[in-house]
Amino acid sequence: MTLPDSLPQRVFLLAYHPEKGKVGGNAGPMLRAAALADLHHRGRLTDVRGRPAVAVRHPCHDPVLDAVLEEVARAKPHTWQSWIGRGQRATFRGVRHQLGDRGWVDLRPHRVLGLFPATDVTIRDLRVRDDLLARVHAALRQPLDTVDPADAALVTVLAAGDLRPVLDRKTQRADKQRIRDLAALSGPIGPALRNWLDAAAVGAA
């Protein structure tokens, strides 16, 4: 079965709760982290002293990824963690729009209490999400040198984002070293996402 190409789209589908009919978890920061990780994986971004820098400015022909790449190109240097905190709402909406346009999900705009705009999301074929789940669990089991780097980045974002419906605490404890190994293959994004979430939790408290 064909799967979405971009890491943010894959994270979005995995963050979707079929039983609740909505996207949950730390979707905003995870999607930003996924976009940065994808750009790093594609060679568009590189790490320079703990900050993303544009290595190649060629477009990815993906509106969400190209928008994030342009953000980094035009701005002063910031840490990976800082970039995760920027533009989360725009990235979330952009990924949702992509998935709707390409037929992966159905989108139903409506208003809560007749006032506040909202959008219901429904995955058209849950087998797509099942296939993504299978890729996540395969990455935790197959020999490390055979893991697709994109799948390594996917597991890294999900684990750092603590998306428990996909990677529950028992799995994260049992596969702690493997998750670390996959994160090492994925560049700086895992620690950056975890640090952002920790800082956000402290700020909320």
Short mmCIF file of N, CA and C in Angstrom, two decimals, residues 11-120:
data_model
loop_
_atom_site.label_atom_id
_atom_site.label_comp_id
_atom_site.label_asym_id
_atom_site.label_seq_id
_atom_site.Cartn_x
_atom_site.Cartn_y
_atom_site.Cartn_z
N VAL A 11 3.67 11.25 10.68
CA VAL A 11 3.47 11.51 12.11
C VAL A 11 2.02 11.92 12.37
N PHE A 12 1.46 12.75 11.51
CA PHE A 12 0.07 13.18 11.67
C PHE A 12 -0.86 11.98 11.70
N LEU A 13 -0.71 11.06 10.76
CA LEU A 13 -1.59 9.89 10.69
C LEU A 13 -1.44 9.00 11.92
N LEU A 14 -0.23 8.90 12.45
CA LEU A 14 -0.02 8.08 13.64
C LEU A 14 -0.53 8.78 14.90
N ALA A 15 -0.55 10.10 14.88
CA ALA A 15 -1.07 10.85 16.03
C ALA A 15 -2.59 10.87 16.06
N TYR A 16 -3.20 10.37 14.99
CA TYR A 16 -4.67 10.32 14.91
C TYR A 16 -5.18 9.16 15.76
N HIS A 17 -6.19 9.44 16.60
CA HIS A 17 -6.81 8.42 17.45
C HIS A 17 -8.09 7.93 16.76
N PRO A 18 -8.08 6.74 16.19
CA PRO A 18 -9.30 6.25 15.51
C PRO A 18 -10.51 6.22 16.42
N GLU A 19 -10.31 5.85 17.71
CA GLU A 19 -11.45 5.74 18.62
C GLU A 19 -12.03 7.13 18.95
N LYS A 20 -11.17 8.14 19.06
CA LYS A 20 -11.62 9.48 19.40
C LYS A 20 -11.95 10.31 18.17
N GLY A 21 -11.45 9.87 17.01
CA GLY A 21 -11.71 10.61 15.78
C GLY A 21 -11.01 11.95 15.72
N LYS A 22 -9.84 12.07 16.34
CA LYS A 22 -9.12 13.33 16.30
C LYS A 22 -7.63 13.09 16.49
N VAL A 23 -6.86 14.12 16.19
CA VAL A 23 -5.41 14.07 16.36
C VAL A 23 -5.08 14.54 17.76
N GLY A 24 -4.31 13.73 18.49
CA GLY A 24 -4.01 14.08 19.86
C GLY A 24 -2.52 14.15 20.12
N GLY A 25 -2.18 14.02 21.37
CA GLY A 25 -0.78 14.03 21.75
C GLY A 25 -0.15 15.40 21.55
N ASN A 26 1.15 15.39 21.40
CA ASN A 26 1.92 16.62 21.19
C ASN A 26 2.08 16.86 19.68
N ALA A 27 0.94 16.90 18.98
CA ALA A 27 0.99 16.93 17.52
C ALA A 27 1.72 18.15 16.97
N GLY A 28 1.47 19.33 17.53
CA GLY A 28 2.11 20.54 17.02
C GLY A 28 3.62 20.46 17.03
N PRO A 29 4.24 20.28 18.20
CA PRO A 29 5.70 20.19 18.23
C PRO A 29 6.24 18.97 17.49
N MET A 30 5.51 17.85 17.50
CA MET A 30 6.00 16.68 16.78
C MET A 30 6.03 16.92 15.27
N LEU A 31 5.03 17.63 14.75
CA LEU A 31 5.02 17.90 13.31
C LEU A 31 6.14 18.86 12.92
N ARG A 32 6.41 19.85 13.75
CA ARG A 32 7.55 20.74 13.48
C ARG A 32 8.86 19.96 13.53
N ALA A 33 9.01 19.12 14.55
CA ALA A 33 10.22 18.31 14.66
C ALA A 33 10.34 17.37 13.47
N ALA A 34 9.21 16.81 13.04
CA ALA A 34 9.23 15.90 11.90
C ALA A 34 9.65 16.61 10.62
N ALA A 35 9.18 17.84 10.43
CA ALA A 35 9.57 18.61 9.24
C ALA A 35 11.08 18.89 9.25
N LEU A 36 11.60 19.28 10.40
CA LEU A 36 13.04 19.54 10.50
C LEU A 36 13.84 18.26 10.29
N ALA A 37 13.37 17.16 10.88
CA ALA A 37 14.06 15.88 10.71
C ALA A 37 14.05 15.44 9.25
N ASP A 38 12.92 15.65 8.57
CA ASP A 38 12.80 15.28 7.17
C ASP A 38 13.77 16.08 6.31
N LEU A 39 13.85 17.38 6.56
CA LEU A 39 14.77 18.23 5.82
C LEU A 39 16.22 17.83 6.08
N HIS A 40 16.51 17.44 7.31
CA HIS A 40 17.85 16.97 7.65
C HIS A 40 18.15 15.67 6.92
N HIS A 41 17.18 14.76 6.91
CA HIS A 41 17.33 13.48 6.23
C HIS A 41 17.53 13.65 4.72
N ARG A 42 16.85 14.63 4.13
CA ARG A 42 16.96 14.88 2.70
C ARG A 42 18.20 15.68 2.31
N GLY A 43 18.99 16.08 3.32
CA GLY A 43 20.21 16.82 3.05
C GLY A 43 20.00 18.30 2.83
N ARG A 44 18.79 18.80 3.10
CA ARG A 44 18.52 20.23 2.92
C ARG A 44 19.04 21.04 4.11
N LEU A 45 19.00 20.44 5.30
CA LEU A 45 19.51 21.09 6.51
C LEU A 45 20.68 20.29 7.07
N THR A 46 21.61 21.00 7.65
CA THR A 46 22.71 20.36 8.36
C THR A 46 22.83 20.99 9.74
N ASP A 47 23.55 20.35 10.62
CA ASP A 47 23.72 20.87 11.98
C ASP A 47 25.04 21.63 12.08
N VAL A 48 24.96 22.87 12.52
CA VAL A 48 26.15 23.70 12.71
C VAL A 48 26.13 24.21 14.14
N ARG A 49 26.94 23.60 14.98
CA ARG A 49 27.05 23.98 16.39
C ARG A 49 25.69 24.04 17.08
N GLY A 50 24.90 22.97 16.87
CA GLY A 50 23.63 22.87 17.55
C GLY A 50 22.50 23.67 16.94
N ARG A 51 22.73 24.18 15.71
CA ARG A 51 21.70 24.96 15.03
C ARG A 51 21.52 24.45 13.61
N PRO A 52 20.26 24.40 13.11
CA PRO A 52 20.08 24.00 11.73
C PRO A 52 20.56 25.09 10.78
N ALA A 53 21.22 24.68 9.72
CA ALA A 53 21.68 25.60 8.68
C ALA A 53 21.34 24.99 7.33
N VAL A 54 21.03 25.84 6.38
CA VAL A 54 20.67 25.34 5.05
C VAL A 54 21.91 24.82 4.35
N ALA A 55 21.85 23.55 3.97
CA ALA A 55 22.94 22.94 3.22
C ALA A 55 22.68 23.03 1.72
N VAL A 56 21.44 22.77 1.34
CA VAL A 56 21.02 22.84 -0.06
C VAL A 56 19.66 23.50 -0.08
N ARG A 57 19.50 24.54 -0.90
CA ARG A 57 18.25 25.29 -0.90
C ARG A 57 17.31 24.84 -2.02
N HIS A 58 17.56 23.70 -2.60
CA HIS A 58 16.67 23.18 -3.63
C HIS A 58 15.33 22.81 -3.00
N PRO A 59 14.22 23.13 -3.67
CA PRO A 59 12.90 22.79 -3.10
C PRO A 59 12.67 21.28 -3.02
N CYS A 60 11.86 20.90 -2.06
CA CYS A 60 11.48 19.49 -1.90
C CYS A 60 10.20 19.18 -2.68
N HIS A 61 9.57 20.23 -3.23
CA HIS A 61 8.28 20.09 -3.91
C HIS A 61 7.22 19.55 -2.94
N ASP A 62 7.36 19.99 -1.70
CA ASP A 62 6.40 19.70 -0.64
C ASP A 62 6.17 21.04 0.07
N PRO A 63 4.95 21.61 0.00
CA PRO A 63 4.74 22.96 0.53
C PRO A 63 5.13 23.14 1.99
N VAL A 64 4.87 22.14 2.83
CA VAL A 64 5.19 22.26 4.25
C VAL A 64 6.70 22.27 4.45
N LEU A 65 7.39 21.31 3.85
CA LEU A 65 8.84 21.24 4.00
C LEU A 65 9.52 22.47 3.40
N ASP A 66 9.06 22.90 2.24
CA ASP A 66 9.67 24.06 1.59
C ASP A 66 9.45 25.33 2.41
N ALA A 67 8.29 25.43 3.08
CA ALA A 67 8.03 26.60 3.92
C ALA A 67 8.97 26.63 5.12
N VAL A 68 9.20 25.49 5.75
CA VAL A 68 10.12 25.44 6.89
C VAL A 68 11.55 25.71 6.44
N LEU A 69 11.94 25.15 5.31
CA LEU A 69 13.29 25.40 4.78
C LEU A 69 13.48 26.89 4.52
N GLU A 70 12.47 27.55 3.96
CA GLU A 70 12.58 28.98 3.68
C GLU A 70 12.64 29.79 4.98
N GLU A 71 11.90 29.35 6.00
CA GLU A 71 11.98 30.02 7.30
C GLU A 71 13.41 30.01 7.82
N VAL A 72 14.03 28.84 7.79
CA VAL A 72 15.40 28.71 8.31
C VAL A 72 16.36 29.53 7.46
N ALA A 73 16.17 29.53 6.16
CA ALA A 73 17.08 30.24 5.25
C ALA A 73 17.04 31.75 5.49
N ARG A 74 15.87 32.27 5.82
CA ARG A 74 15.71 33.73 5.93
C ARG A 74 16.02 34.28 7.32
N ALA A 75 16.06 33.41 8.32
CA ALA A 75 16.19 33.88 9.70
C ALA A 75 17.63 33.80 10.19
N LYS A 76 17.87 34.49 11.29
CA LYS A 76 19.13 34.35 11.99
C LYS A 76 19.21 32.95 12.59
N PRO A 77 20.42 32.47 12.89
CA PRO A 77 20.53 31.12 13.45
C PRO A 77 19.79 30.97 14.78
N HIS A 78 19.07 29.86 14.91
CA HIS A 78 18.40 29.49 16.15
C HIS A 78 18.65 28.01 16.39
N THR A 79 18.48 27.59 17.62
CA THR A 79 18.66 26.17 17.93
C THR A 79 17.54 25.35 17.31
N TRP A 80 17.78 24.05 17.19
CA TRP A 80 16.73 23.13 16.73
C TRP A 80 15.52 23.24 17.65
N GLN A 81 15.77 23.31 18.93
CA GLN A 81 14.68 23.40 19.90
C GLN A 81 13.84 24.65 19.66
N SER A 82 14.49 25.77 19.36
CA SER A 82 13.77 27.00 19.10
C SER A 82 12.90 26.88 17.85
N TRP A 83 13.43 26.24 16.81
CA TRP A 83 12.65 26.08 15.58
C TRP A 83 11.44 25.17 15.78
N ILE A 84 11.54 24.22 16.68
CA ILE A 84 10.38 23.37 16.98
C ILE A 84 9.25 24.22 17.57
N GLY A 85 9.60 25.24 18.33
CA GLY A 85 8.58 26.08 18.97
C GLY A 85 7.94 27.10 18.05
N ARG A 86 8.46 27.25 16.86
CA ARG A 86 7.94 28.28 15.94
C ARG A 86 6.96 27.68 14.93
N GLY A 87 5.94 28.42 14.61
CA GLY A 87 5.06 28.07 13.50
C GLY A 87 4.34 26.74 13.61
N GLN A 88 4.08 26.29 14.81
CA GLN A 88 3.44 24.98 14.97
C GLN A 88 2.05 24.94 14.36
N ARG A 89 1.28 25.99 14.55
CA ARG A 89 -0.09 26.00 14.04
C ARG A 89 -0.11 25.97 12.51
N ALA A 90 0.76 26.76 11.89
CA ALA A 90 0.81 26.78 10.43
C ALA A 90 1.26 25.43 9.88
N THR A 91 2.22 24.81 10.53
CA THR A 91 2.69 23.50 10.08
C THR A 91 1.59 22.45 10.23
N PHE A 92 0.89 22.48 11.36
CA PHE A 92 -0.20 21.53 11.59
C PHE A 92 -1.26 21.68 10.50
N ARG A 93 -1.68 22.91 10.24
CA ARG A 93 -2.72 23.14 9.23
C ARG A 93 -2.23 22.75 7.84
N GLY A 94 -0.95 23.05 7.57
CA GLY A 94 -0.41 22.71 6.26
C GLY A 94 -0.39 21.21 6.01
N VAL A 95 0.02 20.43 7.01
CA VAL A 95 0.06 18.98 6.87
C VAL A 95 -1.36 18.43 6.74
N ARG A 96 -2.26 18.94 7.55
CA ARG A 96 -3.66 18.49 7.47
C ARG A 96 -4.25 18.77 6.09
N HIS A 97 -3.96 19.94 5.55
CA HIS A 97 -4.44 20.32 4.22
C HIS A 97 -3.86 19.39 3.16
N GLN A 98 -2.57 19.09 3.26
CA GLN A 98 -1.93 18.17 2.32
C GLN A 98 -2.63 16.82 2.31
N LEU A 99 -2.85 16.28 3.48
CA LEU A 99 -3.46 14.96 3.59
C LEU A 99 -4.88 14.96 3.04
N GLY A 100 -5.59 16.07 3.25
CA GLY A 100 -6.93 16.18 2.69
C GLY A 100 -6.90 16.28 1.17
N ASP A 101 -6.01 17.10 0.64
CA ASP A 101 -5.92 17.28 -0.81
C ASP A 101 -5.53 15.99 -1.52
N ARG A 102 -4.71 15.18 -0.87
CA ARG A 102 -4.20 13.97 -1.51
C ARG A 102 -5.04 12.73 -1.20
N GLY A 103 -6.13 12.95 -0.48
CA GLY A 103 -7.08 11.86 -0.30
C GLY A 103 -6.78 10.91 0.83
N TRP A 104 -5.83 11.23 1.68
CA TRP A 104 -5.54 10.35 2.81
C TRP A 104 -6.58 10.50 3.91
N VAL A 105 -7.11 11.73 4.06
CA VAL A 105 -8.09 11.98 5.11
C VAL A 105 -9.26 12.79 4.54
N ASP A 106 -10.39 12.70 5.21
CA ASP A 106 -11.53 13.58 4.94
C ASP A 106 -11.53 14.69 5.99
N LEU A 107 -11.77 15.91 5.54
CA LEU A 107 -11.80 17.06 6.43
C LEU A 107 -13.20 17.67 6.43
N ARG A 108 -13.72 17.93 7.63
CA ARG A 108 -15.06 18.52 7.73
C ARG A 108 -14.99 19.76 8.62
N PRO A 109 -14.90 20.95 8.00
CA PRO A 109 -14.90 22.18 8.80
C PRO A 109 -16.26 22.40 9.47
N HIS A 110 -16.24 22.91 10.68
CA HIS A 110 -17.48 23.25 11.38
C HIS A 110 -17.15 24.27 12.45
N ARG A 111 -18.15 24.68 13.20
CA ARG A 111 -17.93 25.65 14.28
C ARG A 111 -18.42 25.07 15.61
N VAL A 112 -17.57 25.17 16.61
CA VAL A 112 -17.92 24.72 17.96
C VAL A 112 -18.79 25.80 18.61
N LEU A 113 -19.94 25.39 19.11
CA LEU A 113 -20.91 26.32 19.72
C LEU A 113 -21.34 27.40 18.73
N GLY A 114 -21.17 27.08 17.44
CA GLY A 114 -21.56 28.04 16.41
C GLY A 114 -20.62 29.21 16.27
N LEU A 115 -19.49 29.20 17.01
CA LEU A 115 -18.60 30.36 17.03
C LEU A 115 -17.17 30.04 16.60
N PHE A 116 -16.59 28.98 17.16
CA PHE A 116 -15.17 28.74 17.02
C PHE A 116 -14.89 27.74 15.89
N PRO A 117 -14.11 28.14 14.90
CA PRO A 117 -13.86 27.23 13.77
C PRO A 117 -13.05 26.01 14.19
N ALA A 118 -13.43 24.86 13.68
CA ALA A 118 -12.73 23.61 13.96
C ALA A 118 -12.84 22.73 12.73
N THR A 119 -12.02 21.70 12.68
CA THR A 119 -12.05 20.77 11.55
C THR A 119 -11.97 19.35 12.07
N ASP A 120 -12.96 18.55 11.72
CA ASP A 120 -12.93 17.13 12.04
C ASP A 120 -12.12 16.40 10.99
#
